[in-house]
Amino acid sequence: MNGIVEPILLDPLKHIYKIITQKRYFEYNRLHSILKNKKRHQECKIKVNTYDLLIPDSISFLSSYKELFLEEIYKFSVNKPNPKILDIGANIGLSILFFKELYPKAELIAFEADPKIFGYLENNVHGNGYEDVTLINKAVWYENTTLNFAPDGADGGQISINENTNIIVETVDIADLLKHYKFDFIKMDIEGAEEFVLPRCEGLLSSVQQIFIEYHSKVDHKQSLDKILFFLSGEGFRVYLHNPWNKPSPFLGLKSYAGFDFQINIYAWKK
């Protein structure tokens, strides 16, 4: 009987203890209480710690805040106060705020393809005093060109093969970036485009010590996780994989979201 009762008693106590002792846990629960009943894709302004943020979608914001500031999925360590960071798929800027809290002198170049979301990014980064961060409203790709883009109004916009898409975005060849800048850390969250962009980095990652890649498995498309892992191994990286969707019985079917049936966070680093 105790084995059943103890978790029931302990979980509320753990929650209260964390509310009292952990500032970010308290802040997440405060934000959740404010935003939980808001409709999706409803723009709002909100105060978060010392930041004045403009957000386009409460659900994606809460999910991102929890991952970044509670779970600290982008946290990394370097032996310098001013690491050079490439943020590919910066969305509304929470990742940049996290990096700047972690390393205030960090040198950041951030890309966001979605023109509308880019406006939120500028507001949340430059509007909160981080004028030293370079923000670029383009997609990162394997060549300099233009591509169709399908926005979703939140954090799931992606390059599209549908020629009827009414948004055209400019792209930047990632090889050009890596030839001109020596980054210490790369974060890549580009909704399925990683399988095309990453191979273009071959032989150009000598300065990069750590990479975070959000791998997306597209429904009804051949999976490319094996190719990504093989590439990273060939570039001298070790990896750790984490499935944030955590489906315990995948043989019974996978729910899809934004055209993807699962996601893997890839942490890659050099010894």
PDB file of C-alpha atoms in Angstrom:
ATOM      1  CA  MET A   1       0.000   0.000   0.000  1.00  0.00           C
ATOM      2  CA  ASN A   2       2.831   2.415   0.859  1.00  0.00           C
ATOM      3  CA  GLY A   3       4.251   1.950  -2.647  1.00  0.00           C
ATOM      4  CA  ILE A   4       1.030   3.418  -4.059  1.00  0.00           C
ATOM      5  CA  VAL A   5       0.461   6.174  -1.523  1.00  0.00           C
ATOM      6  CA  GLU A   6       4.005   7.563  -1.410  1.00  0.00           C
ATOM      7  CA  PRO A   7       4.118   8.857  -5.026  1.00  0.00           C
ATOM      8  CA  ILE A   8       0.713  10.517  -4.547  1.00  0.00           C
ATOM      9  CA  LEU A   9       1.987  12.298  -1.456  1.00  0.00           C
ATOM     10  CA  LEU A  10       5.480  13.046  -2.709  1.00  0.00           C
ATOM     11  CA  ASP A  11       4.675  14.512  -6.138  1.00  0.00           C
ATOM     12  CA  PRO A  12       2.731  17.539  -4.795  1.00  0.00           C
ATOM     13  CA  LEU A  13       5.464  18.088  -2.195  1.00  0.00           C
ATOM     14  CA  LYS A  14       8.153  17.964  -4.888  1.00  0.00           C
ATOM     15  CA  HIS A  15       6.175  20.449  -6.946  1.00  0.00           C
ATOM     16  CA  ILE A  16       5.841  22.869  -4.027  1.00  0.00           C
ATOM     17  CA  TYR A  17       9.522  22.477  -3.145  1.00  0.00           C
ATOM     18  CA  LYS A  18      10.593  23.240  -6.719  1.00  0.00           C
ATOM     19  CA  ILE A  19       8.220  26.215  -6.877  1.00  0.00           C
ATOM     20  CA  ILE A  20       9.909  27.634  -3.781  1.00  0.00           C
ATOM     21  CA  THR A  21      13.533  26.782  -4.567  1.00  0.00           C
ATOM     22  CA  GLN A  22      13.836  26.934  -8.377  1.00  0.00           C
ATOM     23  CA  LYS A  23      13.323  30.329  -9.973  1.00  0.00           C
ATOM     24  CA  ARG A  24      12.858  29.028 -13.513  1.00  0.00           C
ATOM     25  CA  TYR A  25      10.416  26.326 -12.410  1.00  0.00           C
ATOM     26  CA  PHE A  26       8.369  28.992 -10.648  1.00  0.00           C
ATOM     27  CA  GLU A  27       8.508  31.200 -13.744  1.00  0.00           C
ATOM     28  CA  TYR A  28       7.382  28.379 -16.052  1.00  0.00           C
ATOM     29  CA  ASN A  29       4.390  27.604 -13.847  1.00  0.00           C
ATOM     30  CA  ARG A  30       3.497  31.298 -13.675  1.00  0.00           C
ATOM     31  CA  LEU A  31       3.632  31.541 -17.468  1.00  0.00           C
ATOM     32  CA  HIS A  32       1.644  28.339 -17.849  1.00  0.00           C
ATOM     33  CA  SER A  33      -1.131  29.667 -15.608  1.00  0.00           C
ATOM     34  CA  ILE A  34      -1.342  32.841 -17.723  1.00  0.00           C
ATOM     35  CA  LEU A  35      -1.161  31.247 -21.168  1.00  0.00           C
ATOM     36  CA  LYS A  36      -2.730  27.799 -20.800  1.00  0.00           C
ATOM     37  CA  ASN A  37      -6.208  28.879 -21.874  1.00  0.00           C
ATOM     38  CA  LYS A  38      -5.201  31.137 -24.757  1.00  0.00           C
ATOM     39  CA  LYS A  39      -6.187  30.064 -28.254  1.00  0.00           C
ATOM     40  CA  ARG A  40      -3.451  28.870 -30.592  1.00  0.00           C
ATOM     41  CA  HIS A  41      -1.846  31.464 -32.882  1.00  0.00           C
ATOM     42  CA  GLN A  42      -3.116  34.332 -30.779  1.00  0.00           C
ATOM     43  CA  GLU A  43      -0.440  37.007 -30.451  1.00  0.00           C
ATOM     44  CA  CYS A  44       0.269  38.362 -27.004  1.00  0.00           C
ATOM     45  CA  LYS A  45       2.821  40.328 -25.012  1.00  0.00           C
ATOM     46  CA  ILE A  46       4.235  38.841 -21.860  1.00  0.00           C
ATOM     47  CA  LYS A  47       6.859  39.669 -19.254  1.00  0.00           C
ATOM     48  CA  VAL A  48       9.351  36.836 -18.775  1.00  0.00           C
ATOM     49  CA  ASN A  49      11.966  37.438 -16.100  1.00  0.00           C
ATOM     50  CA  THR A  50      13.537  40.726 -17.269  1.00  0.00           C
ATOM     51  CA  TYR A  51      12.374  40.348 -20.873  1.00  0.00           C
ATOM     52  CA  ASP A  52       9.410  41.922 -22.637  1.00  0.00           C
ATOM     53  CA  LEU A  53       8.413  39.320 -25.205  1.00  0.00           C
ATOM     54  CA  LEU A  54       5.991  39.265 -28.095  1.00  0.00           C
ATOM     55  CA  ILE A  55       4.841  35.737 -28.901  1.00  0.00           C
ATOM     56  CA  PRO A  56       2.689  34.416 -31.772  1.00  0.00           C
ATOM     57  CA  ASP A  57       1.556  31.165 -30.174  1.00  0.00           C
ATOM     58  CA  SER A  58       1.287  30.294 -26.482  1.00  0.00           C
ATOM     59  CA  ILE A  59       1.560  26.501 -26.835  1.00  0.00           C
ATOM     60  CA  SER A  60       4.794  26.522 -28.813  1.00  0.00           C
ATOM     61  CA  PHE A  61       6.195  29.233 -26.519  1.00  0.00           C
ATOM     62  CA  LEU A  62       5.517  27.229 -23.346  1.00  0.00           C
ATOM     63  CA  SER A  63       7.025  24.106 -24.875  1.00  0.00           C
ATOM     64  CA  SER A  64      10.150  25.975 -25.969  1.00  0.00           C
ATOM     65  CA  TYR A  65      10.528  27.780 -22.645  1.00  0.00           C
ATOM     66  CA  LYS A  66      10.331  24.480 -20.770  1.00  0.00           C
ATOM     67  CA  GLU A  67      12.917  22.804 -23.031  1.00  0.00           C
ATOM     68  CA  LEU A  68      15.347  25.700 -23.017  1.00  0.00           C
ATOM     69  CA  PHE A  69      15.149  27.215 -19.558  1.00  0.00           C
ATOM     70  CA  LEU A  70      14.052  24.274 -17.401  1.00  0.00           C
ATOM     71  CA  GLU A  71      15.559  21.288 -19.183  1.00  0.00           C
ATOM     72  CA  GLU A  72      18.424  23.385 -20.648  1.00  0.00           C
ATOM     73  CA  ILE A  73      18.686  21.249 -23.781  1.00  0.00           C
ATOM     74  CA  TYR A  74      21.097  23.727 -25.426  1.00  0.00           C
ATOM     75  CA  LYS A  75      23.432  24.093 -22.467  1.00  0.00           C
ATOM     76  CA  PHE A  76      27.083  23.571 -23.393  1.00  0.00           C
ATOM     77  CA  SER A  77      30.524  24.311 -22.014  1.00  0.00           C
ATOM     78  CA  VAL A  78      33.532  25.990 -23.639  1.00  0.00           C
ATOM     79  CA  ASN A  79      36.832  27.316 -22.315  1.00  0.00           C
ATOM     80  CA  LYS A  80      36.268  30.885 -23.451  1.00  0.00           C
ATOM     81  CA  PRO A  81      33.930  33.728 -22.424  1.00  0.00           C
ATOM     82  CA  ASN A  82      32.904  34.624 -25.991  1.00  0.00           C
ATOM     83  CA  PRO A  83      32.035  31.481 -27.977  1.00  0.00           C
ATOM     84  CA  LYS A  84      30.910  31.954 -31.565  1.00  0.00           C
ATOM     85  CA  ILE A  85      27.456  30.441 -32.027  1.00  0.00           C
ATOM     86  CA  LEU A  86      25.506  29.750 -35.210  1.00  0.00           C
ATOM     87  CA  ASP A  87      21.769  29.492 -34.551  1.00  0.00           C
ATOM     88  CA  ILE A  88      19.954  28.023 -37.559  1.00  0.00           C
ATOM     89  CA  GLY A  89      16.213  28.225 -37.062  1.00  0.00           C
ATOM     90  CA  ALA A  90      16.111  30.834 -34.306  1.00  0.00           C
ATOM     91  CA  ASN A  91      12.298  31.153 -34.336  1.00  0.00           C
ATOM     92  CA  ILE A  92      11.176  33.914 -31.920  1.00  0.00           C
ATOM     93  CA  GLY A  93      14.535  34.166 -30.158  1.00  0.00           C
ATOM     94  CA  LEU A  94      14.263  32.127 -26.952  1.00  0.00           C
ATOM     95  CA  SER A  95      17.394  30.181 -27.885  1.00  0.00           C
ATOM     96  CA  ILE A  96      19.333  33.436 -28.265  1.00  0.00           C
ATOM     97  CA  LEU A  97      18.154  34.703 -24.884  1.00  0.00           C
ATOM     98  CA  PHE A  98      19.290  31.406 -23.368  1.00  0.00           C
ATOM     99  CA  PHE A  99      22.704  31.553 -25.046  1.00  0.00           C
ATOM    100  CA  LYS A 100      23.182  35.158 -23.927  1.00  0.00           C
ATOM    101  CA  GLU A 101      22.336  34.256 -20.339  1.00  0.00           C
ATOM    102  CA  LEU A 102      24.792  31.363 -20.539  1.00  0.00           C
ATOM    103  CA  TYR A 103      27.557  33.404 -22.217  1.00  0.00           C
ATOM    104  CA  PRO A 104      26.836  37.168 -22.157  1.00  0.00           C
ATOM    105  CA  LYS A 105      29.805  37.868 -24.450  1.00  0.00           C
ATOM    106  CA  ALA A 106      28.860  35.193 -26.974  1.00  0.00           C
ATOM    107  CA  GLU A 107      29.048  36.200 -30.643  1.00  0.00           C
ATOM    108  CA  LEU A 108      25.845  35.048 -32.333  1.00  0.00           C
ATOM    109  CA  ILE A 109      24.684  34.804 -35.920  1.00  0.00           C
ATOM    110  CA  ALA A 110      21.067  33.654 -36.152  1.00  0.00           C
ATOM    111  CA  PHE A 111      18.900  32.714 -39.139  1.00  0.00           C
ATOM    112  CA  GLU A 112      15.123  32.558 -39.342  1.00  0.00           C
ATOM    113  CA  ALA A 113      13.430  31.919 -42.688  1.00  0.00           C
ATOM    114  CA  ASP A 114       9.815  32.789 -41.847  1.00  0.00           C
ATOM    115  CA  PRO A 115       9.334  36.533 -42.579  1.00  0.00           C
ATOM    116  CA  LYS A 116       6.537  36.925 -40.023  1.00  0.00           C
ATOM    117  CA  ILE A 117       8.305  35.006 -37.258  1.00  0.00           C
ATOM    118  CA  PHE A 118      11.448  37.020 -37.993  1.00  0.00           C
ATOM    119  CA  GLY A 119       9.585  40.117 -36.796  1.00  0.00           C
ATOM    120  CA  TYR A 120       9.052  38.453 -33.418  1.00  0.00           C
ATOM    121  CA  LEU A 121      12.708  37.441 -33.364  1.00  0.00           C
ATOM    122  CA  GLU A 122      13.866  41.031 -33.892  1.00  0.00           C
ATOM    123  CA  ASN A 123      11.481  42.330 -31.251  1.00  0.00           C
ATOM    124  CA  ASN A 124      12.524  39.761 -28.649  1.00  0.00           C
ATOM    125  CA  VAL A 125      16.276  39.977 -29.255  1.00  0.00           C
ATOM    126  CA  HIS A 126      17.094  43.536 -30.307  1.00  0.00           C
ATOM    127  CA  GLY A 127      14.107  44.878 -28.368  1.00  0.00           C
ATOM    128  CA  ASN A 128      15.585  43.458 -25.168  1.00  0.00           C
ATOM    129  CA  GLY A 129      18.961  45.093 -25.677  1.00  0.00           C
ATOM    130  CA  TYR A 130      20.928  42.415 -27.561  1.00  0.00           C
ATOM    131  CA  GLU A 131      21.913  44.633 -30.476  1.00  0.00           C
ATOM    132  CA  ASP A 132      25.192  42.731 -30.857  1.00  0.00           C
ATOM    133  CA  VAL A 133      23.371  39.642 -32.206  1.00  0.00           C
ATOM    134  CA  THR A 134      23.287  39.369 -36.007  1.00  0.00           C
ATOM    135  CA  LEU A 135      19.812  38.352 -37.205  1.00  0.00           C
ATOM    136  CA  ILE A 136      19.267  37.271 -40.823  1.00  0.00           C
ATOM    137  CA  ASN A 137      15.862  36.669 -42.424  1.00  0.00           C
ATOM    138  CA  LYS A 138      16.947  33.844 -44.732  1.00  0.00           C
ATOM    139  CA  ALA A 139      16.939  30.060 -44.740  1.00  0.00           C
ATOM    140  CA  VAL A 140      20.182  28.107 -44.484  1.00  0.00           C
ATOM    141  CA  TRP A 141      20.498  25.614 -47.333  1.00  0.00           C
ATOM    142  CA  TYR A 142      23.115  23.795 -49.414  1.00  0.00           C
ATOM    143  CA  GLU A 143      23.250  26.572 -52.032  1.00  0.00           C
ATOM    144  CA  ASN A 144      22.367  30.214 -52.546  1.00  0.00           C
ATOM    145  CA  THR A 145      18.935  30.233 -54.159  1.00  0.00           C
ATOM    146  CA  THR A 146      15.244  30.843 -53.404  1.00  0.00           C
ATOM    147  CA  LEU A 147      12.793  28.248 -52.093  1.00  0.00           C
ATOM    148  CA  ASN A 148       9.117  27.862 -51.296  1.00  0.00           C
ATOM    149  CA  PHE A 149       8.333  28.140 -47.612  1.00  0.00           C
ATOM    150  CA  ALA A 150       5.285  26.870 -45.713  1.00  0.00           C
ATOM    151  CA  PRO A 151       4.695  28.816 -42.464  1.00  0.00           C
ATOM    152  CA  ASP A 152       2.600  27.463 -39.610  1.00  0.00           C
ATOM    153  CA  GLY A 153       2.320  30.618 -37.507  1.00  0.00           C
ATOM    154  CA  ALA A 154       4.459  29.198 -34.709  1.00  0.00           C
ATOM    155  CA  ASP A 155       7.608  27.054 -34.617  1.00  0.00           C
ATOM    156  CA  GLY A 156       6.868  24.535 -37.371  1.00  0.00           C
ATOM    157  CA  GLY A 157       7.419  26.490 -40.584  1.00  0.00           C
ATOM    158  CA  GLN A 158       9.449  24.570 -43.160  1.00  0.00           C
ATOM    159  CA  ILE A 159      10.899  24.484 -46.645  1.00  0.00           C
ATOM    160  CA  SER A 160       8.201  23.181 -48.979  1.00  0.00           C
ATOM    161  CA  ILE A 161       8.228  21.351 -52.318  1.00  0.00           C
ATOM    162  CA  ASN A 162       4.713  22.651 -52.968  1.00  0.00           C
ATOM    163  CA  GLU A 163       5.042  25.250 -55.697  1.00  0.00           C
ATOM    164  CA  ASN A 164       1.675  26.733 -54.711  1.00  0.00           C
ATOM    165  CA  THR A 165       3.167  28.022 -51.460  1.00  0.00           C
ATOM    166  CA  ASN A 166       2.861  31.808 -51.600  1.00  0.00           C
ATOM    167  CA  ILE A 167       6.008  32.579 -49.600  1.00  0.00           C
ATOM    168  CA  ILE A 168       9.398  32.564 -51.288  1.00  0.00           C
ATOM    169  CA  VAL A 169      12.512  32.818 -49.104  1.00  0.00           C
ATOM    170  CA  GLU A 170      16.134  33.496 -49.928  1.00  0.00           C
ATOM    171  CA  THR A 171      18.688  30.931 -48.828  1.00  0.00           C
ATOM    172  CA  VAL A 172      22.310  31.066 -47.741  1.00  0.00           C
ATOM    173  CA  ASP A 173      24.770  28.299 -48.566  1.00  0.00           C
ATOM    174  CA  ILE A 174      25.985  26.925 -45.243  1.00  0.00           C
ATOM    175  CA  ALA A 175      29.357  26.134 -46.823  1.00  0.00           C
ATOM    176  CA  ASP A 176      29.903  29.869 -47.410  1.00  0.00           C
ATOM    177  CA  LEU A 177      29.136  30.570 -43.750  1.00  0.00           C
ATOM    178  CA  LEU A 178      31.523  27.925 -42.476  1.00  0.00           C
ATOM    179  CA  LYS A 179      34.308  29.099 -44.771  1.00  0.00           C
ATOM    180  CA  HIS A 180      34.083  32.678 -43.491  1.00  0.00           C
ATOM    181  CA  TYR A 181      33.325  32.110 -39.785  1.00  0.00           C
ATOM    182  CA  LYS A 182      34.807  29.755 -37.208  1.00  0.00           C
ATOM    183  CA  PHE A 183      31.993  28.679 -34.925  1.00  0.00           C
ATOM    184  CA  ASP A 184      32.377  26.857 -31.605  1.00  0.00           C
ATOM    185  CA  PHE A 185      28.750  25.738 -31.350  1.00  0.00           C
ATOM    186  CA  ILE A 186      26.005  25.153 -33.912  1.00  0.00           C
ATOM    187  CA  LYS A 187      22.309  24.726 -33.192  1.00  0.00           C
ATOM    188  CA  MET A 188      20.263  23.403 -36.119  1.00  0.00           C
ATOM    189  CA  ASP A 189      16.463  23.252 -35.871  1.00  0.00           C
ATOM    190  CA  ILE A 190      15.160  23.497 -39.437  1.00  0.00           C
ATOM    191  CA  GLU A 191      12.153  21.174 -39.570  1.00  0.00           C
ATOM    192  CA  GLY A 192      13.441  18.389 -41.795  1.00  0.00           C
ATOM    193  CA  ALA A 193      15.930  20.356 -43.903  1.00  0.00           C
ATOM    194  CA  GLU A 194      18.822  19.057 -41.781  1.00  0.00           C
ATOM    195  CA  GLU A 195      19.227  15.999 -44.001  1.00  0.00           C
ATOM    196  CA  PHE A 196      20.063  18.298 -46.944  1.00  0.00           C
ATOM    197  CA  VAL A 197      22.066  20.972 -45.119  1.00  0.00           C
ATOM    198  CA  LEU A 198      24.322  18.871 -42.919  1.00  0.00           C
ATOM    199  CA  PRO A 199      26.156  16.950 -45.706  1.00  0.00           C
ATOM    200  CA  ARG A 200      27.147  20.329 -47.207  1.00  0.00           C
ATOM    201  CA  CYS A 201      29.238  20.905 -44.048  1.00  0.00           C
ATOM    202  CA  GLU A 202      31.664  18.106 -44.936  1.00  0.00           C
ATOM    203  CA  GLY A 203      35.244  19.078 -44.112  1.00  0.00           C
ATOM    204  CA  LEU A 204      34.177  22.499 -42.765  1.00  0.00           C
ATOM    205  CA  LEU A 205      33.593  21.740 -39.075  1.00  0.00           C
ATOM    206  CA  SER A 206      37.161  21.777 -37.761  1.00  0.00           C
ATOM    207  CA  SER A 207      36.488  24.643 -35.332  1.00  0.00           C
ATOM    208  CA  VAL A 208      33.100  23.327 -34.188  1.00  0.00           C
ATOM    209  CA  GLN A 209      33.264  21.495 -30.875  1.00  0.00           C
ATOM    210  CA  GLN A 210      29.568  20.867 -30.281  1.00  0.00           C
ATOM    211  CA  ILE A 211      26.450  20.632 -32.449  1.00  0.00           C
ATOM    212  CA  PHE A 212      22.794  20.290 -31.552  1.00  0.00           C
ATOM    213  CA  ILE A 213      20.602  18.947 -34.359  1.00  0.00           C
ATOM    214  CA  GLU A 214      16.860  18.423 -34.184  1.00  0.00           C
ATOM    215  CA  TYR A 215      16.258  15.509 -36.534  1.00  0.00           C
ATOM    216  CA  HIS A 216      12.752  15.174 -37.988  1.00  0.00           C
ATOM    217  CA  SER A 217      11.337  11.985 -39.486  1.00  0.00           C
ATOM    218  CA  LYS A 218       8.919  12.870 -42.296  1.00  0.00           C
ATOM    219  CA  VAL A 219       5.801  10.783 -42.689  1.00  0.00           C
ATOM    220  CA  ASP A 220       5.959   8.545 -45.793  1.00  0.00           C
ATOM    221  CA  HIS A 221       9.557   9.609 -46.555  1.00  0.00           C
ATOM    222  CA  LYS A 222      12.703   7.538 -46.323  1.00  0.00           C
ATOM    223  CA  GLN A 223      14.385   8.228 -42.996  1.00  0.00           C
ATOM    224  CA  SER A 224      17.866   9.749 -42.995  1.00  0.00           C
ATOM    225  CA  LEU A 225      18.934   9.420 -39.361  1.00  0.00           C
ATOM    226  CA  ASP A 226      21.530   6.795 -40.299  1.00  0.00           C
ATOM    227  CA  LYS A 227      23.139   9.133 -42.838  1.00  0.00           C
ATOM    228  CA  ILE A 228      23.282  11.997 -40.342  1.00  0.00           C
ATOM    229  CA  LEU A 229      24.916   9.823 -37.685  1.00  0.00           C
ATOM    230  CA  PHE A 230      27.387   8.415 -40.232  1.00  0.00           C
ATOM    231  CA  PHE A 231      28.287  11.949 -41.314  1.00  0.00           C
ATOM    232  CA  LEU A 232      28.854  13.138 -37.738  1.00  0.00           C
ATOM    233  CA  SER A 233      31.046  10.125 -36.995  1.00  0.00           C
ATOM    234  CA  GLY A 234      33.113  10.864 -40.093  1.00  0.00           C
ATOM    235  CA  GLU A 235      33.630  14.450 -38.910  1.00  0.00           C
ATOM    236  CA  GLY A 236      34.969  13.230 -35.561  1.00  0.00           C
ATOM    237  CA  PHE A 237      31.913  13.652 -33.352  1.00  0.00           C
ATOM    238  CA  ARG A 238      30.480  11.390 -30.676  1.00  0.00           C
ATOM    239  CA  VAL A 239      26.713  11.529 -30.242  1.00  0.00           C
ATOM    240  CA  TYR A 240      23.954  11.206 -27.694  1.00  0.00           C
ATOM    241  CA  LEU A 241      20.342  10.772 -28.794  1.00  0.00           C
ATOM    242  CA  HIS A 242      17.168  11.787 -27.007  1.00  0.00           C
ATOM    243  CA  ASN A 243      13.578  11.324 -28.137  1.00  0.00           C
ATOM    244  CA  PRO A 244      11.491  14.145 -26.611  1.00  0.00           C
ATOM    245  CA  TRP A 245       8.262  12.654 -27.993  1.00  0.00           C
ATOM    246  CA  ASN A 246       8.804   9.437 -25.992  1.00  0.00           C
ATOM    247  CA  LYS A 247       6.245   7.110 -27.588  1.00  0.00           C
ATOM    248  CA  PRO A 248       6.406   3.905 -25.462  1.00  0.00           C
ATOM    249  CA  SER A 249       4.559   1.638 -27.947  1.00  0.00           C
ATOM    250  CA  PRO A 250       5.562   2.737 -31.462  1.00  0.00           C
ATOM    251  CA  PHE A 251       4.489  -0.583 -33.024  1.00  0.00           C
ATOM    252  CA  LEU A 252       0.915   0.459 -32.252  1.00  0.00           C
ATOM    253  CA  GLY A 253       1.255   3.550 -34.392  1.00  0.00           C
ATOM    254  CA  LEU A 254       2.764   7.009 -34.285  1.00  0.00           C
ATOM    255  CA  LYS A 255       0.856  10.257 -34.243  1.00  0.00           C
ATOM    256  CA  SER A 256       2.159  12.834 -36.687  1.00  0.00           C
ATOM    257  CA  TYR A 257       2.699  16.530 -36.096  1.00  0.00           C
ATOM    258  CA  ALA A 258       3.378  19.035 -38.884  1.00  0.00           C
ATOM    259  CA  GLY A 259       4.123  16.137 -41.237  1.00  0.00           C
ATOM    260  CA  PHE A 260       6.596  14.379 -38.914  1.00  0.00           C
ATOM    261  CA  ASP A 261       6.098  11.096 -37.065  1.00  0.00           C
ATOM    262  CA  PHE A 262       8.952  11.460 -34.597  1.00  0.00           C
ATOM    263  CA  GLN A 263      11.825  13.676 -33.575  1.00  0.00           C
ATOM    264  CA  ILE A 264      15.296  12.971 -32.227  1.00  0.00           C
ATOM    265  CA  ASN A 265      17.505  15.524 -30.510  1.00  0.00           C
ATOM    266  CA  ILE A 266      21.102  14.818 -31.541  1.00  0.00           C
ATOM    267  CA  TYR A 267      23.890  16.065 -29.291  1.00  0.00           C
ATOM    268  CA  ALA A 268      27.268  15.794 -31.017  1.00  0.00           C
ATOM    269  CA  TRP A 269      30.660  16.745 -29.609  1.00  0.00           C
ATOM    270  CA  LYS A 270      34.364  16.223 -30.153  1.00  0.00           C
ATOM    271  CA  LYS A 271      36.631  14.852 -27.460  1.00  0.00           C
TER     272      LYS A 271
END
